[in-house]
Amino acid sequence: MTSLSPFDSELAAVWPRLRRFAYALSRDAADADDLAQMTAEKAFKSFDQFQPGTRFDSWVFRICRTVWIDTVRSRGRRSAHEAPSEAAEHLGHDPTAATEAVIDLGKAMQALQQLPDEQREVVALILIDGFGYREAAEILAQPIGTVSSRLVRGRQALLAMLGEGS
Amino acid sequence: MIDDEKFFAWLDGELPVADAARIAEQVGADPALIARAAEHRALAASLRAGFAPLMEGKMPPPRFAPAEVVDLSARRKQWGARGSFGLPQWAAMAATLAVGIVAGHFVGGRDSSPIQSLDGQLVAAASLDEALNSQLASSEQGGAVRIGLTFRDKAGGICRTFSENGATGLACRDGDHWRVDGLFGAAEGQQSDYRMAAGADPRIASMIDERINGDPFGPAAERAARGDSWR
């Protein structure tokens, strides 16, 4: 077996995370796999623009987000749903509910789909992938304050969805 | 009172040490905040658990360069029984075939698809099956599919290489079907090279090397094999 090219080995290292990010953004598995694939192709084509010494994962996630905005997101459905208003703050339910909630991929994707796009991408980067606020802000080209407030709204809405009735 | 952004920044380990210590103290003194921290930690864990199956690496990453041999018999198990896809998409799949297929390029169950999934194996169908059954490399090949080499493999079966629209592949006779064991798209800029006989691609050449027993068939042997239904 031939040894991997620099691009292929970078991609291989980040691939499971890239797929997870694509699934977190997308409506269904087909769209998500499409998105991951298109991202990989686009990254390969523009690999000469990648600056060695910077983070490949951030670079490729940024590409993924761009592809998502340009294609998958616009073709599949209408623009962002608004999170239900009662999700803004949800008090008084059993705090152990979320602990006990075992959610599968389908349910996790479904919950994320209920979020407005700008909250979903923040949740996907920080809550699911574990990027720091600063890295997430750089990927999204947004101020940290914006990222931080979207994250608050996103996780509150998710808690209302997943912490209750599961 | 801790504002939401500060609370979550603390929860996410984003605060400077001094701030974090102060918030931790406030949270620790307030049962409601303790519960809130717990439920949000659980929420994040629960979400990550939902997405965890994607981290198991069952889907191999696409490969771009250098080209590697992709042996479909190894990948087939990962695909399981699925649909089929159309010939014109082969080239776009390039060396990223495995991912390309699962990436929604299926045209499930379309009768005219040249490759179909049968019991978890990829087999030639429609125009490809027809070409593999009837076309001879030694005669005029006017159709979209071009046949390259025909040879007998080490197990005694007959295999044929084919090309179409920039993609090239290897199919081996398996009962009444042609099992597709290799399929490669043209690397970018190589499109015109595929005017050459199928088998010229180095990846296909490598698969042939591994499998061939003796020499490729000449025109007479190829014709005789067709007469004998490729047995």
Coordinates of N, CA and C in Angstrom, one line a residue, chain B residues 10-203:
Chain B
W10 N -17.7 29.5 31.9 CA -17.1 28.8 33.1 C -17.2 27.3 32.9
L11 N -18.4 26.9 32.5 CA -18.7 25.4 32.3 C -17.8 24.8 31.2
D12 N -17.5 25.7 30.2 CA -16.7 25.2 29.1 C -15.2 25.4 29.3
G13 N -14.8 25.8 30.5 CA -13.4 26.0 30.7 C -12.8 27.2 30.0
E14 N -13.6 28.2 29.7 CA -13.1 29.3 28.9 C -12.7 30.5 29.7
L15 N -12.9 30.4 31.0 CA -12.5 31.6 31.8 C -11.1 31.6 32.3
P16 N -10.5 32.7 32.5 CA -9.2 32.8 33.1 C -9.3 32.2 34.5
V17 N -8.2 31.7 35.0 CA -8.2 30.9 36.3 C -8.9 31.7 37.4
A18 N -8.6 32.9 37.6 CA -9.1 33.7 38.7 C -10.6 33.8 38.6
D19 N -11.1 34.1 37.4 CA -12.6 34.2 37.2 C -13.2 32.9 37.4
A20 N -12.6 31.9 36.9 CA -13.2 30.5 37.0 C -13.3 30.1 38.5
A21 N -12.3 30.5 39.3 CA -12.4 30.1 40.7 C -13.6 30.9 41.4
R22 N -13.7 32.1 41.0 CA -14.8 32.9 41.6 C -16.2 32.3 41.2
I23 N -16.3 32.0 40.0 CA -17.6 31.4 39.5 C -17.9 30.1 40.2
A24 N -16.8 29.3 40.3 CA -17.0 28.0 40.9 C -17.5 28.1 42.3
E25 N -16.9 29.1 43.0 CA -17.4 29.3 44.3 C -18.9 29.7 44.4
Q26 N -19.3 30.6 43.5 CA -20.7 31.0 43.5 C -21.6 29.8 43.1
V27 N -21.2 29.0 42.2 CA -22.0 27.9 41.8 C -22.1 26.9 42.9
G28 N -20.9 26.7 43.5 CA -20.9 25.7 44.6 C -21.8 26.0 45.8
A29 N -22.1 27.4 45.9 CA -22.9 27.8 47.0 C -24.4 27.8 46.7
D30 N -24.8 27.5 45.5 CA -26.1 27.6 45.0 C -26.6 26.3 44.4
P31 N -27.5 25.6 45.1 CA -28.0 24.3 44.6 C -28.6 24.4 43.2
A32 N -29.3 25.5 42.9 CA -29.9 25.6 41.6 C -28.8 25.7 40.5
L33 N -27.7 26.4 40.8 CA -26.7 26.5 39.8 C -25.9 25.1 39.7
I34 N -25.8 24.4 40.8 CA -25.2 23.1 40.7 C -26.0 22.2 39.8
A35 N -27.3 22.3 40.0 CA -28.2 21.4 39.1 C -28.1 21.9 37.7
R36 N -28.0 23.2 37.5 CA -28.0 23.7 36.1 C -26.7 23.2 35.4
A37 N -25.6 23.3 36.2 CA -24.3 22.9 35.6 C -24.4 21.4 35.2
A38 N -25.0 20.6 36.1 CA -25.1 19.2 35.9 C -25.9 18.8 34.7
E39 N -27.0 19.5 34.6 CA -27.9 19.2 33.4 C -27.3 19.6 32.1
H40 N -26.5 20.7 32.1 CA -25.9 21.1 30.8 C -24.7 20.2 30.5
R41 N -24.0 19.8 31.5 CA -22.9 18.8 31.3 C -23.5 17.5 30.7
A42 N -24.6 17.1 31.3 CA -25.3 15.9 30.8 C -25.8 16.1 29.4
L43 N -26.3 17.3 29.1 CA -26.8 17.5 27.7 C -25.6 17.4 26.7
A44 N -24.5 18.0 27.0 CA -23.3 17.9 26.1 C -22.9 16.5 25.9
A45 N -22.8 15.7 27.0 CA -22.4 14.4 27.0 C -23.4 13.5 26.2
S46 N -24.6 13.8 26.3 CA -25.7 13.1 25.6 C -25.6 13.4 24.1
L47 N -25.4 14.6 23.8 CA -25.2 15.0 22.3 C -24.0 14.3 21.7
R48 N -22.9 14.3 22.5 CA -21.7 13.7 21.9 C -21.9 12.2 21.8
A49 N -22.6 11.6 22.7 CA -22.9 10.2 22.7 C -23.7 9.9 21.4
G50 N -24.7 10.7 21.1 CA -25.5 10.6 19.9 C -24.6 10.5 18.7
F51 N -23.6 11.4 18.6 CA -22.8 11.4 17.4 C -21.6 10.5 17.5
A52 N -21.5 9.8 18.6 CA -20.3 8.9 18.8 C -20.1 7.9 17.7
P53 N -21.2 7.3 17.2 CA -21.0 6.2 16.2 C -20.2 6.7 15.0
L54 N -20.2 8.0 14.7 CA -19.5 8.5 13.5 C -18.0 8.5 13.8
M55 N -17.6 8.4 15.0 CA -16.2 8.5 15.3 C -15.5 7.2 15.3
E56 N -16.3 6.1 15.0 CA -15.7 4.8 15.0 C -14.9 4.5 13.8
G57 N -14.9 5.4 12.8 CA -14.1 5.2 11.7 C -14.5 4.1 10.7
K58 N -15.8 3.8 10.7 CA -16.2 2.7 9.8 C -16.2 3.2 8.3
M59 N -16.3 4.4 8.1 CA -16.2 5.0 6.8 C -14.8 5.5 6.5
P60 N -14.1 4.8 5.6 CA -12.7 5.3 5.3 C -12.7 6.7 4.7
P61 N -11.7 7.5 5.0 CA -11.6 8.8 4.3 C -11.3 8.6 2.8
P62 N -11.8 9.6 2.0 CA -11.4 9.5 0.6 C -9.9 9.7 0.4
R63 N -9.4 9.2 -0.6 CA -8.0 9.4 -0.9 C -7.9 10.1 -2.2
F64 N -6.9 11.0 -2.3 CA -6.8 11.8 -3.5 C -5.5 11.6 -4.2
A65 N -4.4 11.6 -3.5 CA -3.1 11.4 -4.2 C -2.1 10.9 -3.2
P66 N -1.1 10.1 -3.5 CA -1.1 9.3 -4.7 C -2.2 8.3 -4.8
A67 N -2.5 7.9 -6.0 CA -3.5 6.9 -6.2 C -3.2 5.6 -5.5
E68 N -4.2 5.0 -4.9 CA -3.9 3.7 -4.2 C -4.8 2.7 -4.9
V69 N -4.4 1.5 -4.8 CA -5.3 0.4 -5.3 C -6.5 0.3 -4.3
V70 N -7.7 0.4 -4.9 CA -8.8 0.2 -4.0 C -9.4 -1.1 -4.5
D71 N -9.3 -2.1 -3.6 CA -9.9 -3.4 -3.9 C -11.3 -3.4 -3.4
L72 N -12.2 -3.5 -4.3 CA -13.6 -3.4 -3.9 C -14.0 -4.6 -3.0
S73 N -13.4 -5.8 -3.2 CA -13.8 -6.9 -2.4 C -13.6 -6.6 -0.9
A74 N -12.6 -5.8 -0.6 CA -12.4 -5.4 0.8 C -13.4 -4.4 1.3
R75 N -13.8 -3.5 0.3 CA -14.7 -2.4 0.7 C -16.2 -2.8 0.7
R76 N -16.4 -3.9 0.0 CA -17.8 -4.3 -0.2 C -18.5 -4.5 1.0
K77 N -17.9 -5.1 2.0 CA -18.5 -5.4 3.3 C -19.0 -4.2 4.0
Q78 N -18.2 -3.1 3.8 CA -18.6 -1.9 4.5 C -19.9 -1.3 3.8
W79 N -20.0 -1.5 2.6 CA -21.2 -0.9 1.9 C -22.5 -1.7 2.2
G80 N -22.3 -3.0 2.3 CA -23.5 -3.8 2.5 C -24.4 -3.7 1.3
A81 N -25.6 -4.2 1.4 CA -26.5 -4.2 0.3 C -27.0 -2.8 0.1
R82 N -26.7 -2.2 -1.0 CA -27.2 -0.9 -1.3 C -27.7 -0.8 -2.7
G83 N -27.9 0.3 -3.2 CA -28.5 0.5 -4.5 C -27.5 0.4 -5.6
S84 N -27.5 1.4 -6.5 CA -26.7 1.3 -7.6 C -26.3 2.8 -8.0
F85 N -25.4 2.9 -8.9 CA -25.1 4.3 -9.3 C -24.8 4.3 -10.8
G86 N -24.8 5.5 -11.4 CA -24.7 5.7 -12.8 C -23.3 5.8 -13.3
L87 N -23.1 5.3 -14.5 CA -21.8 5.4 -15.1 C -21.2 6.8 -15.2
P88 N -22.0 7.8 -15.6 CA -21.4 9.1 -15.8 C -20.8 9.7 -14.5
Q89 N -21.2 9.2 -13.4 CA -20.7 9.7 -12.1 C -19.4 9.1 -11.7
W90 N -19.0 8.1 -12.4 CA -17.7 7.4 -12.0 C -16.5 8.4 -12.0
A91 N -16.4 9.2 -13.1 CA -15.3 10.0 -13.1 C -15.2 11.0 -12.0
A92 N -16.4 11.5 -11.6 CA -16.4 12.4 -10.5 C -16.0 11.8 -9.2
M93 N -16.2 10.5 -9.1 CA -15.9 9.8 -7.9 C -14.4 9.8 -7.7
A94 N -13.7 9.8 -8.8 CA -12.2 9.7 -8.7 C -11.8 8.6 -7.8
A95 N -10.7 8.9 -7.1 CA -10.2 7.9 -6.2 C -11.0 7.8 -4.9
T96 N -12.0 8.6 -4.9 CA -12.8 8.6 -3.6 C -14.0 7.8 -3.7
L97 N -13.9 6.7 -4.5 CA -15.0 5.9 -4.8 C -15.9 5.5 -3.6
A98 N -15.2 4.9 -2.6 CA -16.0 4.4 -1.5 C -16.9 5.4 -0.9
V99 N -16.3 6.6 -0.7 CA -17.1 7.6 -0.1 C -18.1 8.2 -1.1
G100 N -17.7 8.3 -2.3 CA -18.6 8.8 -3.4 C -19.9 8.0 -3.4
I101 N -19.8 6.7 -3.3 CA -21.0 5.9 -3.3 C -21.9 6.2 -2.2
V102 N -21.4 6.2 -1.0 CA -22.2 6.4 0.1 C -22.7 7.8 0.3
A103 N -22.0 8.7 -0.5 CA -22.3 10.1 -0.3 C -23.5 10.5 -1.1
G104 N -24.4 9.6 -1.3 CA -25.7 10.0 -1.9 C -25.7 9.9 -3.4
H105 N -24.6 9.3 -4.0 CA -24.6 9.2 -5.5 C -25.4 8.1 -6.0
F106 N -26.0 7.3 -5.0 CA -26.8 6.2 -5.5 C -28.0 6.7 -6.3
V107 N -28.4 5.9 -7.2 CA -29.6 6.1 -7.9 C -30.3 4.8 -7.6
G108 N -30.9 4.7 -6.4 CA -31.3 3.4 -5.9 C -32.2 2.6 -6.9
G109 N -31.8 1.4 -7.2 CA -32.6 0.5 -7.9 C -33.0 0.9 -9.3
R110 N -32.3 1.9 -9.8 CA -32.7 2.3 -11.2 C -32.3 1.2 -12.2
D111 N -33.2 0.8 -13.0 CA -33.0 -0.3 -13.9 C -31.8 -0.2 -14.8
S112 N -31.5 1.1 -15.2 CA -30.5 1.3 -16.2 C -29.1 1.4 -15.6
S113 N -29.0 1.4 -14.2 CA -27.7 1.6 -13.6 C -26.7 0.5 -14.0
P114 N -25.5 0.9 -14.4 CA -24.6 -0.2 -14.8 C -24.0 -1.0 -13.7
I115 N -24.1 -0.5 -12.5 CA -23.6 -1.4 -11.4 C -24.7 -1.5 -10.4
Q116 N -25.0 -2.6 -10.0 CA -26.0 -2.8 -9.0 C -25.5 -3.6 -7.8
S117 N -26.1 -3.5 -6.7 CA -25.7 -4.3 -5.5 C -26.6 -5.5 -5.5
L118 N -25.9 -6.6 -5.3 CA -26.6 -7.9 -5.2 C -26.0 -8.7 -4.0
D119 N -26.8 -8.9 -3.0 CA -26.4 -9.6 -1.8 C -25.1 -9.0 -1.3
G120 N -25.0 -7.7 -1.3 CA -23.8 -7.1 -0.7 C -22.6 -7.1 -1.7
Q121 N -22.8 -7.6 -2.9 CA -21.7 -7.5 -3.9 C -22.1 -6.5 -5.0
L122 N -21.1 -5.9 -5.6 CA -21.4 -5.0 -6.7 C -21.2 -5.9 -8.0
V123 N -22.3 -5.8 -8.7 CA -22.2 -6.6 -10.0 C -22.6 -5.7 -11.2
A124 N -22.1 -6.1 -12.3 CA -22.3 -5.3 -13.5 C -23.8 -5.5 -13.9
A125 N -24.4 -4.5 -14.4 CA -25.8 -4.6 -14.9 C -26.0 -3.8 -16.2
A126 N -27.1 -3.9 -16.8 CA -27.5 -3.0 -17.9 C -26.3 -3.0 -19.0
S127 N -26.0 -1.8 -19.4 CA -25.0 -1.6 -20.5 C -23.6 -2.2 -20.2
L128 N -23.2 -2.2 -18.9 CA -21.9 -2.7 -18.6 C -22.0 -4.3 -18.6
D129 N -23.0 -4.8 -18.1 CA -23.2 -6.3 -18.1 C -23.2 -6.8 -19.6
E130 N -23.9 -6.0 -20.4 CA -24.1 -6.4 -21.8 C -22.7 -6.3 -22.5
A131 N -22.0 -5.3 -22.2 CA -20.7 -5.1 -22.9 C -19.7 -6.2 -22.4
L132 N -19.7 -6.5 -21.1 CA -18.8 -7.6 -20.6 C -19.2 -9.0 -21.2
N133 N -20.5 -9.2 -21.4 CA -21.0 -10.4 -22.0 C -20.7 -10.6 -23.4
S134 N -20.8 -9.5 -24.2 CA -20.8 -9.7 -25.6 C -19.7 -9.0 -26.3
Q135 N -19.1 -8.0 -25.8 CA -18.1 -7.2 -26.5 C -16.7 -7.9 -26.5
L136 N -16.0 -7.8 -27.6 CA -14.7 -8.3 -27.7 C -13.7 -7.2 -27.9
A137 N -12.6 -7.2 -27.2 CA -11.6 -6.1 -27.3 C -11.0 -6.1 -28.7
S138 N -11.1 -7.3 -29.4 CA -10.5 -7.5 -30.7 C -11.4 -7.0 -31.8
S139 N -12.7 -6.7 -31.5 CA -13.5 -6.1 -32.6 C -13.8 -4.6 -32.4
E140 N -14.5 -4.1 -33.3 CA -14.8 -2.7 -33.2 C -15.6 -2.4 -31.9
Q141 N -15.3 -1.4 -31.2 CA -16.0 -1.1 -30.0 C -16.7 0.2 -30.1
G142 N -17.9 0.3 -30.5 CA -18.5 1.6 -30.8 C -19.3 2.1 -29.6
G143 N -19.6 1.2 -28.6 CA -20.4 1.7 -27.5 C -19.7 2.5 -26.5
A144 N -20.4 2.9 -25.5 CA -19.8 3.7 -24.4 C -18.8 3.0 -23.6
V145 N -19.0 1.7 -23.4 CA -18.1 0.9 -22.6 C -17.1 0.2 -23.5
R146 N -15.8 0.3 -23.1 CA -14.8 -0.3 -23.9 C -14.2 -1.4 -23.0
I147 N -14.0 -2.6 -23.7 CA -13.4 -3.7 -23.0 C -11.9 -3.7 -23.2
G148 N -11.1 -3.9 -22.2 CA -9.6 -4.0 -22.3 C -9.1 -5.4 -22.4
L149 N -8.6 -5.8 -21.2 CA -8.0 -7.2 -21.2 C -9.0 -8.2 -20.7
T150 N -8.8 -9.4 -21.2 CA -9.5 -10.5 -20.6 C -8.5 -11.6 -20.2
F151 N -8.6 -12.1 -19.0 CA -7.7 -13.1 -18.5 C -8.3 -14.0 -17.5
R152 N -7.6 -15.1 -17.2 CA -8.1 -16.0 -16.2 C -7.3 -15.7 -15.0
D153 N -8.0 -15.7 -13.8 CA -7.3 -15.4 -12.6 C -6.9 -16.7 -11.9
K154 N -6.2 -16.5 -10.8 CA -5.6 -17.7 -10.1 C -6.6 -18.7 -9.6
A155 N -7.8 -18.2 -9.5 CA -8.9 -19.2 -9.0 C -9.5 -19.9 -10.2
G156 N -9.1 -19.5 -11.4 CA -9.6 -20.2 -12.6 C -10.7 -19.5 -13.3
G157 N -11.2 -18.3 -12.7 CA -12.3 -17.6 -13.3 C -11.8 -16.6 -14.3
I158 N -12.8 -16.1 -15.1 CA -12.4 -15.1 -16.1 C -12.7 -13.7 -15.6
C159 N -11.7 -12.8 -15.8 CA -11.9 -11.4 -15.5 C -11.7 -10.5 -16.7
R160 N -12.3 -9.4 -16.7 CA -12.2 -8.5 -17.8 C -12.1 -7.0 -17.3
T161 N -11.2 -6.3 -17.9 CA -11.2 -4.9 -17.6 C -12.0 -4.1 -18.5
F162 N -12.5 -3.0 -18.1 CA -13.4 -2.1 -18.9 C -13.2 -0.7 -18.6
S163 N -13.6 0.2 -19.5 CA -13.5 1.6 -19.2 C -14.7 2.3 -19.8
E164 N -15.0 3.4 -19.2 CA -16.1 4.2 -19.7 C -16.1 5.6 -19.1
N165 N -16.1 6.6 -20.0 CA -16.2 7.9 -19.5 C -15.2 8.3 -18.5
G166 N -14.0 7.9 -18.7 CA -12.9 8.3 -17.7 C -12.8 7.3 -16.5
A167 N -13.7 6.4 -16.4 CA -13.5 5.5 -15.3 C -13.1 4.1 -15.8
T168 N -12.4 3.4 -15.0 CA -11.9 2.1 -15.5 C -12.1 1.1 -14.4
G169 N -12.3 -0.1 -14.7 CA -12.6 -1.1 -13.7 C -12.3 -2.5 -14.1
L170 N -12.4 -3.4 -13.1 CA -12.1 -4.8 -13.3 C -13.4 -5.6 -12.8
A171 N -13.8 -6.5 -13.7 CA -15.0 -7.3 -13.3 C -14.6 -8.8 -13.5
C172 N -15.0 -9.7 -12.6 CA -14.7 -11.1 -12.7 C -16.0 -11.9 -12.7
R173 N -16.0 -12.9 -13.5 CA -17.2 -13.7 -13.6 C -17.5 -14.5 -12.4
D174 N -18.7 -14.4 -11.9 CA -19.1 -15.0 -10.7 C -20.5 -15.6 -10.9
G175 N -20.6 -16.9 -11.2 CA -21.9 -17.5 -11.5 C -22.4 -16.9 -12.8
D176 N -23.6 -16.3 -12.7 CA -24.2 -15.7 -13.8 C -23.9 -14.2 -13.9
H177 N -23.1 -13.7 -13.0 CA -22.9 -12.2 -13.0 C -21.4 -11.9 -13.2
W178 N -21.2 -10.6 -13.5 CA -19.9 -10.0 -13.4 C -19.7 -9.3 -12.1
R179 N -18.9 -9.8 -11.3 CA -18.7 -9.1 -10.0 C -17.7 -8.0 -10.2
V180 N -18.0 -6.8 -9.8 CA -17.1 -5.7 -10.0 C -16.1 -5.6 -8.8
D181 N -14.8 -5.9 -9.1 CA -13.8 -6.0 -8.1 C -13.0 -4.7 -7.9
G182 N -13.0 -3.9 -9.0 CA -12.2 -2.7 -8.9 C -12.8 -1.6 -9.8
L183 N -12.8 -0.4 -9.3 CA -13.4 0.7 -10.1 C -12.7 2.0 -9.7
F184 N -12.2 2.7 -10.7 CA -11.4 3.9 -10.4 C -11.8 5.0 -11.3
G185 N -11.9 6.2 -10.8 CA -12.1 7.3 -11.6 C -10.8 7.8 -12.1
A186 N -10.8 8.6 -13.2 CA -9.6 9.2 -13.7 C -9.1 10.3 -12.7
A187 N -7.8 10.4 -12.4 CA -7.3 11.5 -11.7 C -7.5 12.7 -12.5
E188 N -7.5 13.9 -11.9 CA -7.7 15.1 -12.7 C -6.7 15.3 -13.7
G189 N -7.0 15.6 -14.9 CA -6.1 15.9 -16.0 C -5.7 14.6 -16.7
Q190 N -6.2 13.5 -16.3 CA -5.8 12.2 -16.9 C -6.8 11.8 -17.9
Q191 N -7.9 12.5 -18.0 CA -9.0 12.0 -18.7 C -8.7 11.5 -20.1
S192 N -7.8 12.2 -20.8 CA -7.5 11.8 -22.2 C -6.8 10.5 -22.2
D193 N -6.0 10.2 -21.2 CA -5.3 8.9 -21.2 C -6.2 7.7 -21.2
Y194 N -7.4 7.9 -20.9 CA -8.3 6.8 -20.8 C -8.9 6.4 -22.2
R195 N -8.4 7.1 -23.2 CA -8.7 6.7 -24.5 C -7.9 5.4 -24.8
M196 N -6.9 5.1 -24.0 CA -6.1 3.9 -24.1 C -7.0 2.7 -23.6
A197 N -6.5 1.6 -24.0 CA -7.3 0.4 -23.5 C -7.4 0.4 -22.0
A198 N -8.5 -0.1 -21.6 CA -8.7 -0.3 -20.1 C -7.6 -1.2 -19.6
G199 N -7.1 -1.0 -18.5 CA -6.0 -1.8 -18.0 C -4.7 -0.9 -18.0
A200 N -4.8 0.2 -18.7 CA -3.6 1.1 -18.7 C -3.4 1.8 -17.3
D201 N -4.5 2.0 -16.6 CA -4.4 2.6 -15.3 C -3.6 1.8 -14.4
P202 N -2.6 2.5 -13.7 CA -1.7 1.7 -12.9 C -2.4 0.9 -11.7
R203 N -3.5 1.5 -11.3 CA -4.2 0.8 -10.2 C -4.8 -0.5 -10.7

